[in-house]
PDB file of C-alpha atoms in Angstrom:
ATOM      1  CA  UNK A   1       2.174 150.252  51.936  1.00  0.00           C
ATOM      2  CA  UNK A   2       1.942 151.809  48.356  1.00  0.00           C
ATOM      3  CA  UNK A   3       1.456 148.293  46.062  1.00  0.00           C
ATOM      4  CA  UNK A   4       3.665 147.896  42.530  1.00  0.00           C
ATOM      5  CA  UNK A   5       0.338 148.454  40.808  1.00  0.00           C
ATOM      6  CA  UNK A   6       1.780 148.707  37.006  1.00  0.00           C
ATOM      7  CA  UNK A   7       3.676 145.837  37.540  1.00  0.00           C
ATOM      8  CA  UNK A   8       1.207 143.601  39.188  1.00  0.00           C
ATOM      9  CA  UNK A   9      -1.268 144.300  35.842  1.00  0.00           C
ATOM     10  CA  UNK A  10       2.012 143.437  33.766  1.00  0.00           C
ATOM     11  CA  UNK A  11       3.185 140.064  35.525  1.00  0.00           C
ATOM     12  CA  UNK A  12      -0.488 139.198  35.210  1.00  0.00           C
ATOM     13  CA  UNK A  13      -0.312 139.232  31.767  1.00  0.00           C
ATOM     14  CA  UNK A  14       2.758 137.934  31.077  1.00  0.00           C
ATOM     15  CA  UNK A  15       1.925 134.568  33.792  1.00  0.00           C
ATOM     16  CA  UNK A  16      -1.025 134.347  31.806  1.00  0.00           C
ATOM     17  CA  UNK A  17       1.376 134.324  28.432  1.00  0.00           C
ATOM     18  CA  UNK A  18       3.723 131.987  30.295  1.00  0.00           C
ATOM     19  CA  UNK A  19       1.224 129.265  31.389  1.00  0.00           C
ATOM     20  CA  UNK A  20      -0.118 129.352  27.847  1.00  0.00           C
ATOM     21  CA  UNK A  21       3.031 128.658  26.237  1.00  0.00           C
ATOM     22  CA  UNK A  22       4.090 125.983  28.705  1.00  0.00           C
ATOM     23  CA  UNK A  23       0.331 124.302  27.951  1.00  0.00           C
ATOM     24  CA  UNK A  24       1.590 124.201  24.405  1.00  0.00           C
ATOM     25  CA  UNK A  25       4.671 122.782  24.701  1.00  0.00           C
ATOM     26  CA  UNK A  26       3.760 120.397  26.946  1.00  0.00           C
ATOM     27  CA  UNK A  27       0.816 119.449  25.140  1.00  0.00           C
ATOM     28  CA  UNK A  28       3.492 119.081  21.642  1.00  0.00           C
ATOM     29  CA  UNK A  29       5.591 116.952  24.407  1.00  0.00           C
ATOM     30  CA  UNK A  30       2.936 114.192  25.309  1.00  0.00           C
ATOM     31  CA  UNK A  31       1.158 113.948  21.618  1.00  0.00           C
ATOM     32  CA  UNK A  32       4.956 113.561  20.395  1.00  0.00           C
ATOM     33  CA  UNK A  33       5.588 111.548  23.201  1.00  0.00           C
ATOM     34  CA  UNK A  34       8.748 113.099  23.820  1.00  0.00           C
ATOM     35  CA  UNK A  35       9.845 113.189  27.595  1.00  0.00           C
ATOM     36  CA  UNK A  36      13.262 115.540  27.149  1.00  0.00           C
ATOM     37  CA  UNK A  37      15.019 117.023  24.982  1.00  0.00           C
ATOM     38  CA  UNK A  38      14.044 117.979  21.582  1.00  0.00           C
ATOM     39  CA  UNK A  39      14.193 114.800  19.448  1.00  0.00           C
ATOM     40  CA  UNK A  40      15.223 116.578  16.274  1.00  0.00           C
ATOM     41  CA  UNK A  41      11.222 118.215  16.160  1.00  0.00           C
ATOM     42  CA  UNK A  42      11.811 121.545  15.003  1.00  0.00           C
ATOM     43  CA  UNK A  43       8.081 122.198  16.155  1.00  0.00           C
ATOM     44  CA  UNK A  44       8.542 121.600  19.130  1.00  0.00           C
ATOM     45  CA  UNK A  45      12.498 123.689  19.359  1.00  0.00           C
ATOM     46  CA  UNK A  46      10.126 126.470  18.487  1.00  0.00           C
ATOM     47  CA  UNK A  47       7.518 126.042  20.937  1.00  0.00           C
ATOM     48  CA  UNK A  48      10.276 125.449  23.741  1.00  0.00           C
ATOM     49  CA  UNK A  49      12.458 128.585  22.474  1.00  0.00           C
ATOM     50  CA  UNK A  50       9.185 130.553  22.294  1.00  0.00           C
ATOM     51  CA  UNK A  51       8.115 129.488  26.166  1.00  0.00           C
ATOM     52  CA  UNK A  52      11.573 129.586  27.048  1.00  0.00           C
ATOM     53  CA  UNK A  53      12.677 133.320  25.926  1.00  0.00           C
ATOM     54  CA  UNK A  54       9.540 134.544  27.692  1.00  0.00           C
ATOM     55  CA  UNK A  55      10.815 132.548  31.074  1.00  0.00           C
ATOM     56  CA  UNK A  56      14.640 134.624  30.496  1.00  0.00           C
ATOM     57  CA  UNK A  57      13.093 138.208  29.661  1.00  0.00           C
ATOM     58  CA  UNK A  58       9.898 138.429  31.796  1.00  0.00           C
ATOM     59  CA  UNK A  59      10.997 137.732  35.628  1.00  0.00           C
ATOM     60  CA  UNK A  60      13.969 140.432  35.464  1.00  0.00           C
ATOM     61  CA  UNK A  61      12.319 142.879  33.904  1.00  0.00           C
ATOM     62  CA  UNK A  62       9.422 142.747  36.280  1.00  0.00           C
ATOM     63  CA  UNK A  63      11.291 142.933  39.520  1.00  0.00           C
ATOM     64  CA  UNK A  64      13.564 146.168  37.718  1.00  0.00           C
ATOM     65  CA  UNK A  65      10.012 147.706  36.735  1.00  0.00           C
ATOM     66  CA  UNK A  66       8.770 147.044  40.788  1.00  0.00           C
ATOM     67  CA  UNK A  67      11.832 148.910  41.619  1.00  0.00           C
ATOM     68  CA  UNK A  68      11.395 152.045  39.471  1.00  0.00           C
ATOM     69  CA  UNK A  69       7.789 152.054  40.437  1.00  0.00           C
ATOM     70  CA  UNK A  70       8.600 151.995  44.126  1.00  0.00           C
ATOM     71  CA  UNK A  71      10.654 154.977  43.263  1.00  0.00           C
ATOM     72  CA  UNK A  72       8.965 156.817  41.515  1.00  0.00           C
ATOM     73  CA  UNK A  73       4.965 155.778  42.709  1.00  0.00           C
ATOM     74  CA  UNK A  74       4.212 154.896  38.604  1.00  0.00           C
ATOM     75  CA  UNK A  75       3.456 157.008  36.253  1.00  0.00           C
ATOM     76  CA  UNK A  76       3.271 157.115  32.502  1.00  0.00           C
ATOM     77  CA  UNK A  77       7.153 156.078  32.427  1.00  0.00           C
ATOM     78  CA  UNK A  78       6.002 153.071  33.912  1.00  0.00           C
ATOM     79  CA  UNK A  79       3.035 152.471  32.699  1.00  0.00           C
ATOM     80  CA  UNK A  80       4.922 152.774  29.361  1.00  0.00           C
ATOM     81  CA  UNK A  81       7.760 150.265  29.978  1.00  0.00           C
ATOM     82  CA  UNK A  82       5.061 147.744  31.163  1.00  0.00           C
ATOM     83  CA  UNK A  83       2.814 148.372  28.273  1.00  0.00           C
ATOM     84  CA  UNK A  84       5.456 148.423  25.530  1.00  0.00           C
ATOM     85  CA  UNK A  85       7.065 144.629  27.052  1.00  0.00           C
ATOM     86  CA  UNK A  86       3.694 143.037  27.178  1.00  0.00           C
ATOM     87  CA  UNK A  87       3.245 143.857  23.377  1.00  0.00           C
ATOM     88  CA  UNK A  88       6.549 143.288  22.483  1.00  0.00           C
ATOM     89  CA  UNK A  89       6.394 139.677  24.100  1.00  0.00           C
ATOM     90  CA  UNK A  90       3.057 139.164  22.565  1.00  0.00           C
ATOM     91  CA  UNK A  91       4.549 140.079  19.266  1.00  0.00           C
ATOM     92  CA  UNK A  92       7.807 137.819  20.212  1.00  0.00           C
ATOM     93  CA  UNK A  93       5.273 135.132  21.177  1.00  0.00           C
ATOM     94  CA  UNK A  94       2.984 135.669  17.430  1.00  0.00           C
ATOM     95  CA  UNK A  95       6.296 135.097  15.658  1.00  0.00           C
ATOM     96  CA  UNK A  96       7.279 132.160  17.101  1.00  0.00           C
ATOM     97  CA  UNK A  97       3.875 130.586  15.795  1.00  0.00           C
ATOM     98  CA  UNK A  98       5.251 129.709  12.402  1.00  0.00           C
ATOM     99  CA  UNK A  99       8.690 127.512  11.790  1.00  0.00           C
ATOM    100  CA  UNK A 100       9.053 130.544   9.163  1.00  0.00           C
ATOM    101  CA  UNK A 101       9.020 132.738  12.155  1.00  0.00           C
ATOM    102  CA  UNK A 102      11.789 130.488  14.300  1.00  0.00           C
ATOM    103  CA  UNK A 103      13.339 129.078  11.306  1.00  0.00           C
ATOM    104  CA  UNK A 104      13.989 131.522   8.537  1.00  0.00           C
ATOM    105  CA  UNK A 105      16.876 131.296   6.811  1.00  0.00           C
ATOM    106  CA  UNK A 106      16.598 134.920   5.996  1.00  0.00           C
ATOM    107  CA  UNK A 107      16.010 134.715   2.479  1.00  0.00           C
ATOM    108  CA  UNK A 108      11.396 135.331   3.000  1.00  0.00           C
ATOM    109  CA  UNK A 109      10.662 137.920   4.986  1.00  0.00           C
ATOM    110  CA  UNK A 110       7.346 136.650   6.165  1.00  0.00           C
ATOM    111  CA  UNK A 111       4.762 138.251   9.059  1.00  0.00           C
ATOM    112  CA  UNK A 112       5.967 136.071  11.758  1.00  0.00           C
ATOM    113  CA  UNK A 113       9.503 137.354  10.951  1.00  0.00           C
ATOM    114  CA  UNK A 114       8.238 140.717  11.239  1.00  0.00           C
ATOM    115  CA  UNK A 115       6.260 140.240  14.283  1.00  0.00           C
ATOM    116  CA  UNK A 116       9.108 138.175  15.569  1.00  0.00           C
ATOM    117  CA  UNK A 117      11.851 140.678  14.919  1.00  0.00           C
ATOM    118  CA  UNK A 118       9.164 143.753  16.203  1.00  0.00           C
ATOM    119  CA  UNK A 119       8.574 141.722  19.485  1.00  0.00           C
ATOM    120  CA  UNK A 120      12.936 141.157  20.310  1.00  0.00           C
ATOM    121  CA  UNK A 121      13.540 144.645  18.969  1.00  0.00           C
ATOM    122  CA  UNK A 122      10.829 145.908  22.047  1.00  0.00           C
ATOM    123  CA  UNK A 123      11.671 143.566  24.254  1.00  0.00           C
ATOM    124  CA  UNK A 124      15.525 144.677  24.089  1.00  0.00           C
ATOM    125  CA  UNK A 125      15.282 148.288  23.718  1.00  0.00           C
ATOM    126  CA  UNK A 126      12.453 148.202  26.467  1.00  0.00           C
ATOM    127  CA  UNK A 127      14.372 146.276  29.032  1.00  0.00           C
ATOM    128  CA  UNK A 128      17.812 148.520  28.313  1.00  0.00           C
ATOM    129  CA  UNK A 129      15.829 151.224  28.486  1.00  0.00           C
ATOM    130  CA  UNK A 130      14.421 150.534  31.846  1.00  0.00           C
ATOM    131  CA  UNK A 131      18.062 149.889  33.150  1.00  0.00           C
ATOM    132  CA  UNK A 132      18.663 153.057  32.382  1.00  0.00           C
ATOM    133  CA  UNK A 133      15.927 155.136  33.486  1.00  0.00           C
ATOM    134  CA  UNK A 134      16.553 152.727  37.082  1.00  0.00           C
ATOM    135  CA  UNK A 135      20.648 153.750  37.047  1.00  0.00           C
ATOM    136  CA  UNK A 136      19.098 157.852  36.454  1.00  0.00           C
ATOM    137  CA  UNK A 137      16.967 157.388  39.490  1.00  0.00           C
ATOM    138  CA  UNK A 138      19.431 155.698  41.992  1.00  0.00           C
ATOM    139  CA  UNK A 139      22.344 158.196  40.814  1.00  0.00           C
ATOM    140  CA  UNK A 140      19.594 161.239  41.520  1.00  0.00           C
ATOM    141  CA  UNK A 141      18.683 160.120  44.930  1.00  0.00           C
TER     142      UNK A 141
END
């Protein structure tokens, strides 16, 4: 059996990223002493948008990048998908460290903007991208 080895280094990053996030949130949750729900704490919106996003991008894209590596045994093209998500959620993850990251009303471009915008931009493109490059492989078989 040939093992999903690109994507096993990935998802160990991003679980890593994922448990960290939760930590924080939960942490924010029990110092606030908020049980559910956001209680009108825009710290802790951002914390549970920032853990959340992660949770909606990371588990699809994972199982689409085991598929093209089954396909296609790795490669760069897959080593490249995984490598450009990881930063981009890192990035994603950076932005969301600042309300003026989460929060912006667009009219200060700030770094956690940037690395905010940088780390959706990647995340998007990457995952689209993927789709893609999966659709060319199952209409070449």
């Amino acid at each position: 059996m040939v093992y999903p080895f690109t994507t096993a280094i990935a998802g160990a990053f991003l679980i890593i990223l994922q448990q960290l996030l939760m930590m924080n949130t939960g942490t924010h949750r029990a110092k606030a002493k908020i049980g559910v729900g956001l209680n009108d704490d825009r710290e802790l919106e951002r914390k549970v948008r920032r853990h959340g996003n992660l949770a909606e991008n990371a588990a699809l894209f994972l199982v689409i990048l085991a598929l093209v590596e089954g396909f296609t045994g790795g490669g760069i093209a897959v080593t490249s998908f995984a490598t450009i998500f990881v930063l981009a959620r890192i990035s994603h993850a950076v932005g969301f460290m600042s309300l003026s990251g989460s929060h912006a009303d667009g009219s200060e471009f700030t770094p956690f903007v940037f690395f905010r915008m940088v780390g959706a931009m990647g995340t998007g493109l990457t995952g689209i991208a993927l789709g893609l490059y999966l659709a060319y492989l199952l209409a070449t078989l």
